[in-house]
Short mmCIF file of C-alpha atoms in Angstrom, two decimals:
data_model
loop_
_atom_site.label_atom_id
_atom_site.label_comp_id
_atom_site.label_asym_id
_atom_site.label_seq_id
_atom_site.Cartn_x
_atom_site.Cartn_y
_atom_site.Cartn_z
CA UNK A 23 6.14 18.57 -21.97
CA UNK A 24 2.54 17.67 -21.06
CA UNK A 25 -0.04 18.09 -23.92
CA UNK A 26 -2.63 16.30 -25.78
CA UNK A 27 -1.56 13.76 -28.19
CA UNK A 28 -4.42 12.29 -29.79
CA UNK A 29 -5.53 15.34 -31.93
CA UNK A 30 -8.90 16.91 -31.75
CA UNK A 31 -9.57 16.97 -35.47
CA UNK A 32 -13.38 18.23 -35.67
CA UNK A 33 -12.22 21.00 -33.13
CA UNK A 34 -9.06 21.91 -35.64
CA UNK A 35 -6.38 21.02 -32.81
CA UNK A 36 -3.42 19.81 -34.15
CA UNK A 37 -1.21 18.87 -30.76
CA UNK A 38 0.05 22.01 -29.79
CA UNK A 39 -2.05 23.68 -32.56
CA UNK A 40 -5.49 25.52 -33.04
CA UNK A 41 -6.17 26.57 -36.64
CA UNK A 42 -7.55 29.98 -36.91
CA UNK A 43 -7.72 32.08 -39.37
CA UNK A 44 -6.12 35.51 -41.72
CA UNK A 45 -8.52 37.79 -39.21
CA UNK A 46 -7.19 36.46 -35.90
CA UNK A 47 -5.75 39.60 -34.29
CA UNK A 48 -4.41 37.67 -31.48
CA UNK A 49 -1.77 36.35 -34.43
CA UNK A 50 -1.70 40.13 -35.96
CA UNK A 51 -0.11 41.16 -32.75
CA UNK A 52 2.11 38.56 -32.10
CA UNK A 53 3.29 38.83 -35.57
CA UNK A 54 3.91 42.43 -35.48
CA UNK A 55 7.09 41.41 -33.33
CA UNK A 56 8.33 38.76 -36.42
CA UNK A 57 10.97 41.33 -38.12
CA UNK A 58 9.45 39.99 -41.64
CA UNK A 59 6.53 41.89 -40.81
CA UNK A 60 6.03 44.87 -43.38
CA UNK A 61 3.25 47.03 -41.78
CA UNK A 62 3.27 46.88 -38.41
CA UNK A 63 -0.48 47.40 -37.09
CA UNK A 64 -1.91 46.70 -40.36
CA UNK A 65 -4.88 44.00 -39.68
CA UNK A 66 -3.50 41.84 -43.10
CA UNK A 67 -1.22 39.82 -41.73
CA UNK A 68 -1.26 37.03 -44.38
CA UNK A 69 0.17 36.98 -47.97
CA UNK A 70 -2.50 36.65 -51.52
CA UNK A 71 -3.14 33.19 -51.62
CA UNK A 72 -3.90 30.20 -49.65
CA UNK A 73 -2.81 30.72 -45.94
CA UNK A 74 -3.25 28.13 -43.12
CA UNK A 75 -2.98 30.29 -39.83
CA UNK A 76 -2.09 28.35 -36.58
CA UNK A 77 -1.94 29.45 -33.31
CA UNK A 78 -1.35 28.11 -29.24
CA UNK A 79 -4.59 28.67 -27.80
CA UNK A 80 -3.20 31.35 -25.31
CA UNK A 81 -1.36 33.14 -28.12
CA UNK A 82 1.96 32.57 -27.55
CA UNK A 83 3.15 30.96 -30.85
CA UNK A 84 1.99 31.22 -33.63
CA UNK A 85 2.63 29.75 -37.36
CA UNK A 86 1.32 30.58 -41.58
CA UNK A 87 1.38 28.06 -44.03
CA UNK A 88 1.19 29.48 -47.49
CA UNK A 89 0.86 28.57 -50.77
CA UNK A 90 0.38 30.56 -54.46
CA UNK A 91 1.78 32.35 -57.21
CA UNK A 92 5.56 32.32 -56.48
CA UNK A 93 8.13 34.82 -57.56
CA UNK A 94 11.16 32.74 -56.58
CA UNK A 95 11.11 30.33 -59.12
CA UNK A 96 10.45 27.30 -57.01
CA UNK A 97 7.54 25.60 -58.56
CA UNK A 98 4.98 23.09 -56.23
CA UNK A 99 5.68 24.27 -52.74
CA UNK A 100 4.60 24.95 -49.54
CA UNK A 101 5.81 27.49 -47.49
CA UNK A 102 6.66 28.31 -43.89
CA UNK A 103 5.63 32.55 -44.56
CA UNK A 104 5.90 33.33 -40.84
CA UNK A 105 6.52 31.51 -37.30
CA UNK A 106 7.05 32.92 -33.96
CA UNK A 107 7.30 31.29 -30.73
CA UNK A 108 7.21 33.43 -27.16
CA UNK A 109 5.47 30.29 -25.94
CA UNK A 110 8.81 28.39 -24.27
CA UNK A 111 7.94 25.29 -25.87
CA UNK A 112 10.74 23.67 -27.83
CA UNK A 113 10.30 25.48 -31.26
CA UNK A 114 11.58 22.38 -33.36
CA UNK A 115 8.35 20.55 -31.92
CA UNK A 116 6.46 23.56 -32.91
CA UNK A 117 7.74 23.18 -36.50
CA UNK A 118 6.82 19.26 -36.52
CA UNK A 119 3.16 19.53 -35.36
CA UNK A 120 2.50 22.59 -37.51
CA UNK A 121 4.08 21.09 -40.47
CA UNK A 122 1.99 17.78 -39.74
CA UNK A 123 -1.38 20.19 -39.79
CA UNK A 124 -0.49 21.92 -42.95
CA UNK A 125 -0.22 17.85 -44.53
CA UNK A 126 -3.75 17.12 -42.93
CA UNK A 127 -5.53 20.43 -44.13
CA UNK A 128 -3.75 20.11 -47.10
CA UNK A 129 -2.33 16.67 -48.07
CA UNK A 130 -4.73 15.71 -50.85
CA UNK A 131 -2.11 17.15 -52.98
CA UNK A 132 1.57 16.31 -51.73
CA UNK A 133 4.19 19.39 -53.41
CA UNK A 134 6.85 17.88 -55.48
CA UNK A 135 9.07 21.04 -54.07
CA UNK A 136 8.63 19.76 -49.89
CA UNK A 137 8.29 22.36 -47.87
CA UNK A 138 10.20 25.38 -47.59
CA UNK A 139 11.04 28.95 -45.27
CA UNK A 140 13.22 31.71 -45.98
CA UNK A 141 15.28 33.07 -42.72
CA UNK A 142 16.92 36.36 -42.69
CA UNK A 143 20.43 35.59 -40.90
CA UNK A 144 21.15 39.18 -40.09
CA UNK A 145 17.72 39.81 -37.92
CA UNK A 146 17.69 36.69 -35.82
CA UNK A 147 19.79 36.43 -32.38
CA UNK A 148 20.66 32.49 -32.98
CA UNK A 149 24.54 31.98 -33.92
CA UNK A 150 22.90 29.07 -35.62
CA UNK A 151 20.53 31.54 -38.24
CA UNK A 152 17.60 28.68 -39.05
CA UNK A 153 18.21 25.98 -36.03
CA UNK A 154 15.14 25.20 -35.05
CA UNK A 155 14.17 24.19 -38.67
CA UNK A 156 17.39 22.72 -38.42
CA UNK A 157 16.33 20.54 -35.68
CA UNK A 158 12.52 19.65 -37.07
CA UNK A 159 14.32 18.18 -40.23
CA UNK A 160 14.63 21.05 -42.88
CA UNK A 161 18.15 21.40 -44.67
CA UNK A 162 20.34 24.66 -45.97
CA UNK A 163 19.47 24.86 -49.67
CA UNK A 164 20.74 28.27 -50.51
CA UNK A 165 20.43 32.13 -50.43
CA UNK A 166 17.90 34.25 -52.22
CA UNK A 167 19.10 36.07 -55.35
CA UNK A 168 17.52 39.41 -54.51
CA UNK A 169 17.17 39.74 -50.26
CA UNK A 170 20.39 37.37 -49.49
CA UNK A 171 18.07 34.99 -47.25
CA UNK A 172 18.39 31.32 -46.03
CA UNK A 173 16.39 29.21 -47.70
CA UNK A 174 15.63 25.68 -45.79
CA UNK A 175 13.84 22.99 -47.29
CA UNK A 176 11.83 20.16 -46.02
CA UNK A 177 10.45 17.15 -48.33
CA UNK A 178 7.00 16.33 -47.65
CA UNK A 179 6.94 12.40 -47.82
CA UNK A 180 3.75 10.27 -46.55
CA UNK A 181 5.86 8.75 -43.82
CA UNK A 182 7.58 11.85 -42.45
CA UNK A 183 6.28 12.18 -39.30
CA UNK A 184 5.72 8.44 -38.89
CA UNK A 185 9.43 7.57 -38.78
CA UNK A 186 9.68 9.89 -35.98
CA UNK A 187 7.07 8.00 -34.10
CA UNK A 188 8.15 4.71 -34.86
CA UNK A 189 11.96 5.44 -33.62
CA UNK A 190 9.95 6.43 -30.09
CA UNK A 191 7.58 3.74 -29.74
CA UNK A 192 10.87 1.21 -30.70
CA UNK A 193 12.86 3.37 -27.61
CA UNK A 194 9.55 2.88 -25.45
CA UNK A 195 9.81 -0.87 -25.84
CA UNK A 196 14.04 -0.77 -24.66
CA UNK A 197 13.14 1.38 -21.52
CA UNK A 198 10.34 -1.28 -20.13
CA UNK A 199 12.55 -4.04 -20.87
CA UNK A 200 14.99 -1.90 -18.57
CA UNK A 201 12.79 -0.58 -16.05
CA UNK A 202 11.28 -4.15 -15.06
CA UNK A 203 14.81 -5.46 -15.14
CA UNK A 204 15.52 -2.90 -12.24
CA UNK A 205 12.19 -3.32 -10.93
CA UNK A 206 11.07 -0.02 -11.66
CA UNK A 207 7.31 -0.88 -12.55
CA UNK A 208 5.84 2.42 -12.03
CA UNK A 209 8.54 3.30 -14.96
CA UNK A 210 7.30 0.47 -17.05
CA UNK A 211 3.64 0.82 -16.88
CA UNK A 212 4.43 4.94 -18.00
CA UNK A 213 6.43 4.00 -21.47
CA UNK A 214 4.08 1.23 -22.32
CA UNK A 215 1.03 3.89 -22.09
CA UNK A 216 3.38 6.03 -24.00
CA UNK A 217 4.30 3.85 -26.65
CA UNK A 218 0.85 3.07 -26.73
CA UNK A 219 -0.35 7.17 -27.57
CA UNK A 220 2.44 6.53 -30.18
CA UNK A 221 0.75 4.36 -31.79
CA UNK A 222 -2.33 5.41 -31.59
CA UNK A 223 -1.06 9.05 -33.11
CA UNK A 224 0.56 6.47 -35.70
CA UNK A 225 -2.35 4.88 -36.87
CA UNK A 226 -4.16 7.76 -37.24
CA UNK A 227 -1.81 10.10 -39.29
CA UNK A 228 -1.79 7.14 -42.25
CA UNK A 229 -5.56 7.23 -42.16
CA UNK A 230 -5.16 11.20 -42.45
CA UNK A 231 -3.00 11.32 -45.19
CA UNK A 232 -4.51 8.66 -47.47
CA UNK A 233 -0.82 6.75 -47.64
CA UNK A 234 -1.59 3.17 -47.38
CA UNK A 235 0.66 1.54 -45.76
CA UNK A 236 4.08 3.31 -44.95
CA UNK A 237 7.29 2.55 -45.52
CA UNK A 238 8.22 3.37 -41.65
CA UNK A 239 6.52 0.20 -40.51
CA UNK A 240 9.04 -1.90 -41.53
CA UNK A 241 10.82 -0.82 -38.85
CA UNK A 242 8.38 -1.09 -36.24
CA UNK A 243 8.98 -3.95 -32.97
CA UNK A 244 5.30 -4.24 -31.60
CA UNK A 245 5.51 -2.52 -27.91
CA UNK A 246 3.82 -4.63 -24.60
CA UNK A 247 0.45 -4.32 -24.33
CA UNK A 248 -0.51 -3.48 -20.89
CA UNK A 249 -1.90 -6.94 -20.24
CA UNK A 250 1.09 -8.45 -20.94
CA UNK A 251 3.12 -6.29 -18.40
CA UNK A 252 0.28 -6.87 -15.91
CA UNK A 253 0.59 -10.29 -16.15
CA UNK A 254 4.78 -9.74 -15.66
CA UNK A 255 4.22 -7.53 -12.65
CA UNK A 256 1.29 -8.78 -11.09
CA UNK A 257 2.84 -10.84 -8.03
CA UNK A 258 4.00 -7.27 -6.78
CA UNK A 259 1.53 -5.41 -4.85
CA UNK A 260 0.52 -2.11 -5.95
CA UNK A 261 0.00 -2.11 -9.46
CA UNK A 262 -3.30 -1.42 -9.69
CA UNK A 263 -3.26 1.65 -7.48
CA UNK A 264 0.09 2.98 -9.49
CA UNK A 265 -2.06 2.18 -13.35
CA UNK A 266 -5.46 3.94 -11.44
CA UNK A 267 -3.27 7.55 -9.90
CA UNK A 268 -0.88 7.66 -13.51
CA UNK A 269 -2.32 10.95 -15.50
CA UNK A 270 -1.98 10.27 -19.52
CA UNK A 271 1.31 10.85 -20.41
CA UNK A 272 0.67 12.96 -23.60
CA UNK A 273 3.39 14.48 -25.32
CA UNK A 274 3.84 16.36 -28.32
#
C-alpha cells in the first residue's frame, strides 16, 4: 500500500488517519451503516465522554476512540466505540495506526485496562466475528453479561507499536543482504530506504509517547545506511539514475 509514513502531527495525520471531530457528518453517514448505530440520521454520533474521531480523508473509514464513565465494570480503559472500513485498505492496519493516534492524543496517561471493543457476532458477515482485531493484536476476553457481545482486548504498552517496527526494519536488513547477493540492486536500494522510514517512524513514536528508551530495541540489528550500499554497488553503472527515479516507499 502506498501512503505517508512519517506522520503529519501539527496537521493531525496519523498515517492513514485525519482526526476530526463528534460534528463531522462525513463520519455520521458512514457510521449510520455500522449496525451499532442507534439512531440512524441523528447528527450525535459519539457517546458522553471523551471521543477521539478519526477518519480517511476521502471518508471511507472511519474510527472513535472513547473513554468515560463505564457501565461494564472494566475500570481504566480505552475503548474502540465504533470502526468501519469501506475504504479496501487492510482493516488490521487500520486498527494499528488508529490505535497508535489514540496513544499520541492521549498517552500522557497509559490505561491499566489496554484497550478494548465489543463485537456483536450475530451482525457481522466474518466466520471469524472480531478478525481484524484479531489480526492488529487484540485477544478474545469474553462475552458481555447483558447484550452477549465479544469483548477483545488490547494492552497498551510503550513499546507496542515499536516491536512491530523493529521485526520490519530487522526483515529489511535480510532482504538487501539477499537482493545484492542476486544482484538485484534496484531491490536493495528500495528496503534500505524502507528500513530507513522505519526507523525514522521508530524514533519518533518514543519521543511521542514520553517512554524512554524501549524495551523493543534490544532487538534491533542496525539496517545499511545508504552510503554503505553505495559504496557496495557503486562499480555497477546505474545507480544513481535508479536512487534519483525511486518514489518514497511509504507504507503504513
Amino acid at each position: 500500500m502506498q501512503g505517508q509514513l512519517m506522520l503529519d502531527l501539527t496537521g493531525g495525520k496519523y498515517g492513514p488517519w485525519i482526526v476530526t471531530d463528534k460534528g463531522d457528518q462525513t463520519v455520521r453517514s458512514l457510521m449510520d451503516e455500522h449496525y451499532s448505530r442507534q439512531t440512524v440520521g441523528h447528527r450525535q454520533f459519539c457517546r458522553p465522554g471523551h471521543n477521539l474521531v478519526l477518519r480517511t480523508p476521502d471518508g471511507s473509514a472511519a474510527w472513535i476512540s472513547w473513554r468515560g464513565i463505564r457501565d461494564d465494570g472494566i475500570e481504566d480503559a480505552w475503548e474502540c466505540s465504533a470502526f468501519r472500513n469501506t475504504s479496501g485498505k487492510v482493516s488490521s492496519d487500520l486498527i494499528h495506526w488508529a490505535v497508535y493516534a489514540t496513544i499520541c492524543e492521549w498517552g500522557h496517561v497509559f490505561p491499566a485496562a489496554g484497550m478494548i471493543t465489543y463485537v456483536d457476532g450475530k451482525k457481522v458477515s466474518s466466520e471469524v466475528p472480531g478478525y481484524c482485531f484479531i489480526r492488529a493484536g487484540f485477544k478474545k476476553k469474553g462475552v458481555s453479561k447483558h447484550r452477549k457481545l465479544l469483548l477483545f482486548h488490547l494492552p497498551i504498552t510503550k513499546n507496542y507499536l515499536a516491536k512491530r517496527a523493529i521485526e520490519t526494519i530487522n526483515c529489511c536488513q535480510t532482504q538487501i543482504n539477499l537482493a545484492l547477493e542476486s544482484g538485484e540492486f534496484y531491490e536493495a536500494v528500495w528496503f534500505q530506504q524502507y528500513a530507513q522510514r522505519r526507523y525514522e517512524w521508530v524514533s519518533h513514536l518514543q519521543s511521542m509517547i514520553h517512554a524512554g528508551e524501549m524495551s523493543a530495541w534490544k532487538d534491533y540489528v542496525p539496517h545499511m545506511d545508504l552510503s554503505e550500499l553505495e559504496e557496495l554497488i557503486s562499480p555497477y553503472e546505474g545507480l544513481g539514475e535508479v536512487i534519483e527515479e525511486m518514489e518514497p516507499a511509504w507504507d503504513y
